[in-house]
PDB file of C-alpha atoms in Angstrom:
ATOM      1  CA  MET A   1      17.489   2.288  11.123  1.00  0.00           C
ATOM      2  CA  ARG A   2      15.014   4.926   9.694  1.00  0.00           C
ATOM      3  CA  ASP A   3      17.754   7.389   8.855  1.00  0.00           C
ATOM      4  CA  VAL A   4      19.952   5.035   6.948  1.00  0.00           C
ATOM      5  CA  GLY A   5      16.905   3.399   5.464  1.00  0.00           C
ATOM      6  CA  LEU A   6      15.609   6.741   4.217  1.00  0.00           C
ATOM      7  CA  LYS A   7      18.972   7.520   2.757  1.00  0.00           C
ATOM      8  CA  ILE A   8      18.992   4.207   0.925  1.00  0.00           C
ATOM      9  CA  VAL A   9      15.640   4.541  -0.612  1.00  0.00           C
ATOM     10  CA  SER A  10      16.310   8.200  -1.617  1.00  0.00           C
ATOM     11  CA  GLY A  11      19.450   7.274  -3.324  1.00  0.00           C
ATOM     12  CA  PHE A  12      21.727   9.092  -0.945  1.00  0.00           C
ATOM     13  CA  TYR A  13      23.466   5.742  -0.376  1.00  0.00           C
ATOM     14  CA  ALA A  14      23.324   4.350  -3.886  1.00  0.00           C
ATOM     15  CA  GLU A  15      22.660   0.715  -4.875  1.00  0.00           C
ATOM     16  CA  ASP A  16      25.633  -1.488  -5.100  1.00  0.00           C
ATOM     17  CA  ASN A  17      27.852   0.959  -2.980  1.00  0.00           C
ATOM     18  CA  ILE A  18      29.274   0.382   0.324  1.00  0.00           C
ATOM     19  CA  LEU A  19      27.890   2.153   3.364  1.00  0.00           C
ATOM     20  CA  PRO A  20      30.188   4.195   5.708  1.00  0.00           C
ATOM     21  CA  GLY A  21      31.997   2.070   8.046  1.00  0.00           C
ATOM     22  CA  ASP A  22      30.922   1.346  11.688  1.00  0.00           C
ATOM     23  CA  THR A  23      33.174   3.900  13.242  1.00  0.00           C
ATOM     24  CA  GLU A  24      31.773   6.698  11.014  1.00  0.00           C
ATOM     25  CA  LEU A  25      28.166   5.521  11.830  1.00  0.00           C
ATOM     26  CA  LEU A  26      28.879   5.189  15.441  1.00  0.00           C
ATOM     27  CA  GLN A  27      30.167   8.881  15.505  1.00  0.00           C
ATOM     28  CA  GLN A  28      27.166  10.093  13.437  1.00  0.00           C
ATOM     29  CA  PHE A  29      24.490   8.669  15.458  1.00  0.00           C
ATOM     30  CA  ARG A  30      26.157   8.479  18.947  1.00  0.00           C
ATOM     31  CA  VAL A  31      24.737   5.031  19.660  1.00  0.00           C
ATOM     32  CA  SER A  32      26.278   1.944  21.096  1.00  0.00           C
ATOM     33  CA  ARG A  33      27.692  -0.693  18.794  1.00  0.00           C
ATOM     34  CA  THR A  34      24.975  -3.054  19.813  1.00  0.00           C
ATOM     35  CA  VAL A  35      22.328  -0.581  18.721  1.00  0.00           C
ATOM     36  CA  LEU A  36      24.071   0.055  15.432  1.00  0.00           C
ATOM     37  CA  ARG A  37      24.398  -3.638  14.745  1.00  0.00           C
ATOM     38  CA  GLU A  38      20.572  -4.298  15.554  1.00  0.00           C
ATOM     39  CA  ALA A  39      19.644  -1.356  13.066  1.00  0.00           C
ATOM     40  CA  LEU A  40      21.827  -2.873  10.349  1.00  0.00           C
ATOM     41  CA  LYS A  41      20.487  -6.309  10.997  1.00  0.00           C
ATOM     42  CA  SER A  42      16.910  -4.958  10.539  1.00  0.00           C
ATOM     43  CA  LEU A  43      17.933  -3.272   7.288  1.00  0.00           C
ATOM     44  CA  ALA A  44      19.463  -6.422   6.113  1.00  0.00           C
ATOM     45  CA  ALA A  45      16.261  -8.362   6.925  1.00  0.00           C
ATOM     46  CA  LYS A  46      14.356  -5.888   4.615  1.00  0.00           C
ATOM     47  CA  GLY A  47      16.592  -6.758   1.798  1.00  0.00           C
ATOM     48  CA  LEU A  48      18.348  -3.315   1.737  1.00  0.00           C
ATOM     49  CA  ILE A  49      21.965  -4.162   2.632  1.00  0.00           C
ATOM     50  CA  GLN A  50      24.302  -7.105   2.875  1.00  0.00           C
ATOM     51  CA  PRO A  51      27.229  -6.978   5.167  1.00  0.00           C
ATOM     52  CA  LYS A  52      30.343  -8.879   3.913  1.00  0.00           C
ATOM     53  CA  ALA A  53      33.571  -9.533   5.723  1.00  0.00           C
ATOM     54  CA  LYS A  54      36.545  -7.523   4.898  1.00  0.00           C
ATOM     55  CA  ILE A  55      34.530  -5.493   2.307  1.00  0.00           C
ATOM     56  CA  GLY A  56      31.846  -3.794   4.448  1.00  0.00           C
ATOM     57  CA  THR A  57      28.128  -3.319   4.209  1.00  0.00           C
ATOM     58  CA  ARG A  58      26.835  -3.121   0.578  1.00  0.00           C
ATOM     59  CA  VAL A  59      23.625  -1.452  -0.408  1.00  0.00           C
ATOM     60  CA  LEU A  60      21.747  -4.111  -2.424  1.00  0.00           C
ATOM     61  CA  LYS A  61      20.013  -3.424  -5.798  1.00  0.00           C
ATOM     62  CA  ARG A  62      16.251  -2.519  -5.634  1.00  0.00           C
ATOM     63  CA  ALA A  63      15.402  -5.867  -6.876  1.00  0.00           C
ATOM     64  CA  HIS A  64      16.312  -7.387  -3.583  1.00  0.00           C
ATOM     65  CA  TRP A  65      14.184  -4.893  -1.436  1.00  0.00           C
ATOM     66  CA  ASN A  66      11.162  -6.321   0.311  1.00  0.00           C
ATOM     67  CA  LEU A  67       8.682  -3.639  -1.074  1.00  0.00           C
ATOM     68  CA  PHE A  68       5.802  -5.219   0.900  1.00  0.00           C
ATOM     69  CA  ASP A  69       7.733  -4.077   4.277  1.00  0.00           C
ATOM     70  CA  PRO A  70       5.830  -1.361   5.994  1.00  0.00           C
ATOM     71  CA  ASP A  71       8.938   0.747   6.583  1.00  0.00           C
ATOM     72  CA  ILE A  72      10.131   0.494   3.003  1.00  0.00           C
ATOM     73  CA  LEU A  73       6.763   1.684   1.712  1.00  0.00           C
ATOM     74  CA  VAL A  74       6.529   4.517   4.012  1.00  0.00           C
ATOM     75  CA  TRP A  75      10.174   5.610   3.224  1.00  0.00           C
ATOM     76  CA  HIS A  76       9.380   5.720  -0.411  1.00  0.00           C
ATOM     77  CA  PHE A  77       6.576   8.263   0.352  1.00  0.00           C
ATOM     78  CA  GLU A  78       8.619  10.201   2.713  1.00  0.00           C
ATOM     79  CA  THR A  79      11.314  10.640   0.304  1.00  0.00           C
ATOM     80  CA  GLY A  80       8.862  11.530  -2.655  1.00  0.00           C
ATOM     81  CA  ALA A  81       7.497   8.414  -4.562  1.00  0.00           C
ATOM     82  CA  SER A  82       7.907   8.645  -8.254  1.00  0.00           C
ATOM     83  CA  PRO A  83       5.129   8.388 -10.724  1.00  0.00           C
ATOM     84  CA  GLU A  84       6.602   4.957 -11.864  1.00  0.00           C
ATOM     85  CA  PHE A  85       6.410   3.714  -8.275  1.00  0.00           C
ATOM     86  CA  LEU A  86       2.800   5.024  -7.691  1.00  0.00           C
ATOM     87  CA  SER A  87       1.841   3.157 -10.921  1.00  0.00           C
ATOM     88  CA  SER A  88       3.320  -0.156  -9.789  1.00  0.00           C
ATOM     89  CA  LEU A  89       1.577   0.236  -6.422  1.00  0.00           C
ATOM     90  CA  LEU A  90      -1.812   0.829  -8.187  1.00  0.00           C
ATOM     91  CA  GLU A  91      -1.087  -2.150 -10.492  1.00  0.00           C
ATOM     92  CA  MET A  92      -0.819  -4.335  -7.503  1.00  0.00           C
ATOM     93  CA  ARG A  93      -4.084  -3.208  -6.098  1.00  0.00           C
ATOM     94  CA  LEU A  94      -5.710  -3.847  -9.342  1.00  0.00           C
ATOM     95  CA  ALA A  95      -4.241  -7.244  -9.339  1.00  0.00           C
ATOM     96  CA  LEU A  96      -5.213  -8.270  -5.808  1.00  0.00           C
ATOM     97  CA  GLU A  97      -8.184  -6.222  -4.457  1.00  0.00           C
ATOM     98  CA  PRO A  98     -10.771  -7.024  -7.272  1.00  0.00           C
ATOM     99  CA  GLU A  99     -10.021 -10.665  -6.652  1.00  0.00           C
ATOM    100  CA  ALA A 100     -10.556 -10.266  -2.788  1.00  0.00           C
ATOM    101  CA  ALA A 101     -13.838  -8.511  -3.587  1.00  0.00           C
ATOM    102  CA  GLY A 102     -14.977 -11.401  -5.720  1.00  0.00           C
ATOM    103  CA  LEU A 103     -14.024 -13.944  -3.064  1.00  0.00           C
ATOM    104  CA  ALA A 104     -15.918 -11.790  -0.489  1.00  0.00           C
ATOM    105  CA  ALA A 105     -18.945 -12.042  -2.621  1.00  0.00           C
ATOM    106  CA  PHE A 106     -18.604 -15.794  -2.610  1.00  0.00           C
ATOM    107  CA  ARG A 107     -17.708 -16.265   1.086  1.00  0.00           C
ATOM    108  CA  ARG A 108     -18.858 -13.356   3.175  1.00  0.00           C
ATOM    109  CA  SER A 109     -20.834 -13.709   6.354  1.00  0.00           C
ATOM    110  CA  GLU A 110     -23.814 -11.662   7.387  1.00  0.00           C
ATOM    111  CA  GLN A 111     -21.594 -10.241  10.095  1.00  0.00           C
ATOM    112  CA  GLN A 112     -18.810  -9.170   7.581  1.00  0.00           C
ATOM    113  CA  LEU A 113     -21.523  -7.684   5.127  1.00  0.00           C
ATOM    114  CA  GLU A 114     -22.886  -5.642   8.107  1.00  0.00           C
ATOM    115  CA  ARG A 115     -19.324  -4.452   8.753  1.00  0.00           C
ATOM    116  CA  LEU A 116     -18.982  -3.344   5.170  1.00  0.00           C
ATOM    117  CA  TYR A 117     -22.117  -1.496   5.139  1.00  0.00           C
ATOM    118  CA  ASP A 118     -21.157   0.270   8.444  1.00  0.00           C
ATOM    119  CA  CYS A 119     -17.841   1.433   6.832  1.00  0.00           C
ATOM    120  CA  VAL A 120     -19.720   2.901   3.983  1.00  0.00           C
ATOM    121  CA  GLY A 121     -21.985   4.733   6.265  1.00  0.00           C
ATOM    122  CA  LYS A 122     -19.107   6.255   8.017  1.00  0.00           C
ATOM    123  CA  MET A 123     -17.444   7.171   4.786  1.00  0.00           C
ATOM    124  CA  ASP A 124     -20.748   8.929   3.880  1.00  0.00           C
ATOM    125  CA  GLY A 125     -20.865  10.775   7.218  1.00  0.00           C
ATOM    126  CA  ALA A 126     -17.239  11.968   6.995  1.00  0.00           C
ATOM    127  CA  GLU A 127     -18.140  15.084   5.008  1.00  0.00           C
ATOM    128  CA  GLN A 128     -15.603  17.600   6.673  1.00  0.00           C
ATOM    129  CA  SER A 129     -12.602  15.426   7.712  1.00  0.00           C
ATOM    130  CA  ALA A 130     -10.315  13.822   5.206  1.00  0.00           C
ATOM    131  CA  ALA A 131      -8.624  11.797   8.104  1.00  0.00           C
ATOM    132  CA  ASP A 132     -11.879  10.308   9.015  1.00  0.00           C
ATOM    133  CA  PHE A 133     -12.715   9.432   5.483  1.00  0.00           C
ATOM    134  CA  VAL A 134      -9.286   7.842   4.942  1.00  0.00           C
ATOM    135  CA  ASN A 135      -9.649   5.693   8.060  1.00  0.00           C
ATOM    136  CA  SER A 136     -13.146   4.601   7.056  1.00  0.00           C
ATOM    137  CA  ASP A 137     -11.952   3.805   3.522  1.00  0.00           C
ATOM    138  CA  LEU A 138      -9.045   1.809   5.037  1.00  0.00           C
ATOM    139  CA  GLN A 139     -11.212  -0.207   7.288  1.00  0.00           C
ATOM    140  CA  PHE A 140     -13.409  -0.799   4.394  1.00  0.00           C
ATOM    141  CA  HIS A 141     -10.794  -2.319   2.225  1.00  0.00           C
ATOM    142  CA  ILE A 142      -9.360  -4.325   5.343  1.00  0.00           C
ATOM    143  CA  ALA A 143     -12.948  -5.732   5.800  1.00  0.00           C
ATOM    144  CA  ILE A 144     -13.027  -6.792   2.211  1.00  0.00           C
ATOM    145  CA  ALA A 145      -9.725  -8.592   2.647  1.00  0.00           C
ATOM    146  CA  ASP A 146     -11.131 -10.411   5.784  1.00  0.00           C
ATOM    147  CA  ALA A 147     -14.435 -11.275   4.051  1.00  0.00           C
ATOM    148  CA  SER A 148     -12.399 -12.932   1.214  1.00  0.00           C
ATOM    149  CA  GLY A 149     -11.553 -15.638   3.505  1.00  0.00           C
ATOM    150  CA  ASN A 150      -7.893 -15.671   2.280  1.00  0.00           C
ATOM    151  CA  PRO A 151      -5.403 -14.851   4.932  1.00  0.00           C
ATOM    152  CA  PHE A 152      -2.960 -13.679   2.224  1.00  0.00           C
ATOM    153  CA  MET A 153      -5.319 -10.913   1.211  1.00  0.00           C
ATOM    154  CA  ARG A 154      -5.359  -9.649   4.755  1.00  0.00           C
ATOM    155  CA  SER A 155      -1.546  -9.431   4.802  1.00  0.00           C
ATOM    156  CA  ILE A 156      -1.506  -6.775   2.097  1.00  0.00           C
ATOM    157  CA  SER A 157      -3.277  -4.296   4.170  1.00  0.00           C
ATOM    158  CA  THR A 158      -0.229  -2.255   4.914  1.00  0.00           C
ATOM    159  CA  LEU A 159       0.221  -1.948   1.061  1.00  0.00           C
ATOM    160  CA  ILE A 160      -3.424  -0.742   0.750  1.00  0.00           C
ATOM    161  CA  GLU A 161      -3.000   1.617   3.667  1.00  0.00           C
ATOM    162  CA  VAL A 162       0.004   3.464   2.069  1.00  0.00           C
ATOM    163  CA  ALA A 163      -1.721   3.572  -1.176  1.00  0.00           C
ATOM    164  CA  LEU A 164      -4.967   5.047   0.291  1.00  0.00           C
ATOM    165  CA  VAL A 165      -3.141   7.702   2.403  1.00  0.00           C
ATOM    166  CA  THR A 166      -1.103   8.762  -0.529  1.00  0.00           C
ATOM    167  CA  THR A 167      -4.107   9.012  -2.724  1.00  0.00           C
ATOM    168  CA  PHE A 168      -5.941  11.217  -0.348  1.00  0.00           C
ATOM    169  CA  THR A 169      -2.840  13.302   0.561  1.00  0.00           C
ATOM    170  CA  ILE A 170      -2.490  14.101  -3.231  1.00  0.00           C
ATOM    171  CA  SER A 171      -6.091  14.481  -4.056  1.00  0.00           C
ATOM    172  CA  SER A 172      -8.960  14.015  -1.614  1.00  0.00           C
ATOM    173  CA  PRO A 173     -12.569  13.943  -2.223  1.00  0.00           C
ATOM    174  CA  ILE A 174     -13.126  15.967   0.950  1.00  0.00           C
ATOM    175  CA  PRO A 175     -14.573  18.633   1.255  1.00  0.00           C
ATOM    176  CA  ASN A 176     -15.732  18.308  -2.525  1.00  0.00           C
ATOM    177  CA  PRO A 177     -19.513  17.221  -2.009  1.00  0.00           C
ATOM    178  CA  GLU A 178     -19.749  15.825  -5.570  1.00  0.00           C
ATOM    179  CA  ARG A 179     -16.578  13.879  -5.564  1.00  0.00           C
ATOM    180  CA  HIS A 180     -17.309  12.787  -1.952  1.00  0.00           C
ATOM    181  CA  GLY A 181     -20.697  11.549  -2.982  1.00  0.00           C
ATOM    182  CA  GLN A 182     -19.392   9.681  -6.059  1.00  0.00           C
ATOM    183  CA  SER A 183     -16.737   7.923  -4.075  1.00  0.00           C
ATOM    184  CA  VAL A 184     -19.219   6.776  -1.401  1.00  0.00           C
ATOM    185  CA  ALA A 185     -21.497   5.507  -4.181  1.00  0.00           C
ATOM    186  CA  ARG A 186     -18.745   3.497  -5.741  1.00  0.00           C
ATOM    187  CA  HIS A 187     -17.854   1.876  -2.557  1.00  0.00           C
ATOM    188  CA  LYS A 188     -21.526   1.100  -1.865  1.00  0.00           C
ATOM    189  CA  ALA A 189     -21.633  -0.555  -5.208  1.00  0.00           C
ATOM    190  CA  ILE A 190     -18.999  -3.104  -4.122  1.00  0.00           C
ATOM    191  CA  VAL A 191     -20.966  -3.868  -0.992  1.00  0.00           C
ATOM    192  CA  ASP A 192     -24.275  -4.221  -2.802  1.00  0.00           C
ATOM    193  CA  ALA A 193     -22.683  -6.641  -5.262  1.00  0.00           C
ATOM    194  CA  ILE A 194     -21.227  -8.730  -2.274  1.00  0.00           C
ATOM    195  CA  ASN A 195     -24.572  -8.646  -0.752  1.00  0.00           C
ATOM    196  CA  VAL A 196     -26.341 -10.415  -3.690  1.00  0.00           C
ATOM    197  CA  ARG A 197     -23.162 -12.697  -4.156  1.00  0.00           C
ATOM    198  CA  ASP A 198     -22.580 -11.251  -7.512  1.00  0.00           C
ATOM    199  CA  VAL A 199     -18.733 -12.108  -7.915  1.00  0.00           C
ATOM    200  CA  GLN A 200     -18.112 -10.297 -11.390  1.00  0.00           C
ATOM    201  CA  SER A 201     -20.033  -7.200 -10.378  1.00  0.00           C
ATOM    202  CA  ALA A 202     -18.049  -6.981  -7.126  1.00  0.00           C
ATOM    203  CA  LYS A 203     -14.765  -7.261  -8.938  1.00  0.00           C
ATOM    204  CA  ALA A 204     -15.956  -4.512 -11.536  1.00  0.00           C
ATOM    205  CA  ALA A 205     -16.961  -2.272  -8.722  1.00  0.00           C
ATOM    206  CA  MET A 206     -13.690  -2.589  -6.988  1.00  0.00           C
ATOM    207  CA  ARG A 207     -11.806  -1.915 -10.131  1.00  0.00           C
ATOM    208  CA  ALA A 208     -13.799   1.335 -10.564  1.00  0.00           C
ATOM    209  CA  VAL A 209     -12.829   2.395  -7.061  1.00  0.00           C
ATOM    210  CA  ILE A 210      -9.079   1.853  -7.676  1.00  0.00           C
ATOM    211  CA  SER A 211      -9.237   3.544 -11.041  1.00  0.00           C
ATOM    212  CA  ASP A 212     -11.004   6.528  -9.615  1.00  0.00           C
ATOM    213  CA  GLY A 213      -8.176   7.026  -7.150  1.00  0.00           C
ATOM    214  CA  ALA A 214      -5.500   6.283  -9.846  1.00  0.00           C
ATOM    215  CA  GLU A 215      -6.944   9.006 -11.908  1.00  0.00           C
ATOM    216  CA  ARG A 216      -6.769  11.618  -9.239  1.00  0.00           C
ATOM    217  CA  VAL A 217      -3.082  10.672  -8.315  1.00  0.00           C
ATOM    218  CA  LEU A 218      -1.752   9.871 -11.771  1.00  0.00           C
ATOM    219  CA  ALA A 219      -3.567  12.247 -14.095  1.00  0.00           C
ATOM    220  CA  PRO A 220      -0.401  12.868 -16.211  1.00  0.00           C
ATOM    221  CA  THR A 221       0.731   9.270 -16.209  1.00  0.00           C
ATOM    222  CA  SER A 222      -2.590   7.291 -16.003  1.00  0.00           C
ATOM    223  CA  SER A 223      -1.909   5.926 -19.434  1.00  0.00           C
ATOM    224  CA  THR A 224       0.712   3.721 -17.884  1.00  0.00           C
ATOM    225  CA  LEU A 225      -1.845   1.724 -15.997  1.00  0.00           C
ATOM    226  CA  PRO A 226      -2.993  -1.356 -17.789  1.00  0.00           C
ATOM    227  CA  THR A 227      -6.650  -1.863 -18.907  1.00  0.00           C
ATOM    228  CA  HIS A 228      -8.324  -4.634 -17.514  1.00  0.00           C
ATOM    229  CA  THR A 229      -8.254  -7.799 -19.759  1.00  0.00           C
ATOM    230  CA  PRO A 230     -10.862 -10.443 -18.599  1.00  0.00           C
ATOM    231  CA  SER A 231      -9.307 -13.782 -17.570  1.00  0.00           C
ATOM    232  CA  THR A 232     -10.231 -17.067 -19.117  1.00  0.00           C
ATOM    233  CA  HIS A 233     -12.811 -17.764 -16.296  1.00  0.00           C
ATOM    234  CA  GLU A 234     -14.304 -14.352 -16.630  1.00  0.00           C
ATOM    235  CA  LYS A 235     -14.848 -14.724 -20.432  1.00  0.00           C
TER     236      LYS A 235
END
């Protein structure tokens, strides 16, 4: 499944084309027909392919792909995500995560607030290990989604995880002390706003964190990211 999925996402198997037949795939992977069918069924469930009787298995156009699927997200980065894809991913974060932070400021419990400050403390202590920083950062954003009280926000954690890992793979604040300190301070600003239940400041602080990552990852193409336009209720 992974091999065929990677080849579809990379364009090796082009959109709207027919995959090799079952006989060829069975010879290539040396698996049973049952295993092949299950793999193709999984790819069809992700929106990548569609089997048709007497025609074969067609690779669907990208518009049909479930881009929130964890495998499809990871495959994009394994094959080399384009600047356009990275921009789209960051736009989704800008659309969703500031709202999650605003909801967290309105709904958070004391226990959830304590968890957020704990995540920031761990980020501050991760001065030498980029992996530790990424993990603490991820837990921080997941905690924000939990504190929002909206189950859909928690469901986008895979998108956030892939975005964060990609950001730090391309340009990490570790072991740069100045950049590390700035990143920790920006995350703490989110929690401080949530602490005093300042919805608008929490949203603004989250946008600053996401924009900081966008600048590191998309320096040549950052102009493609939209500037924030306040919604009616924010005005």
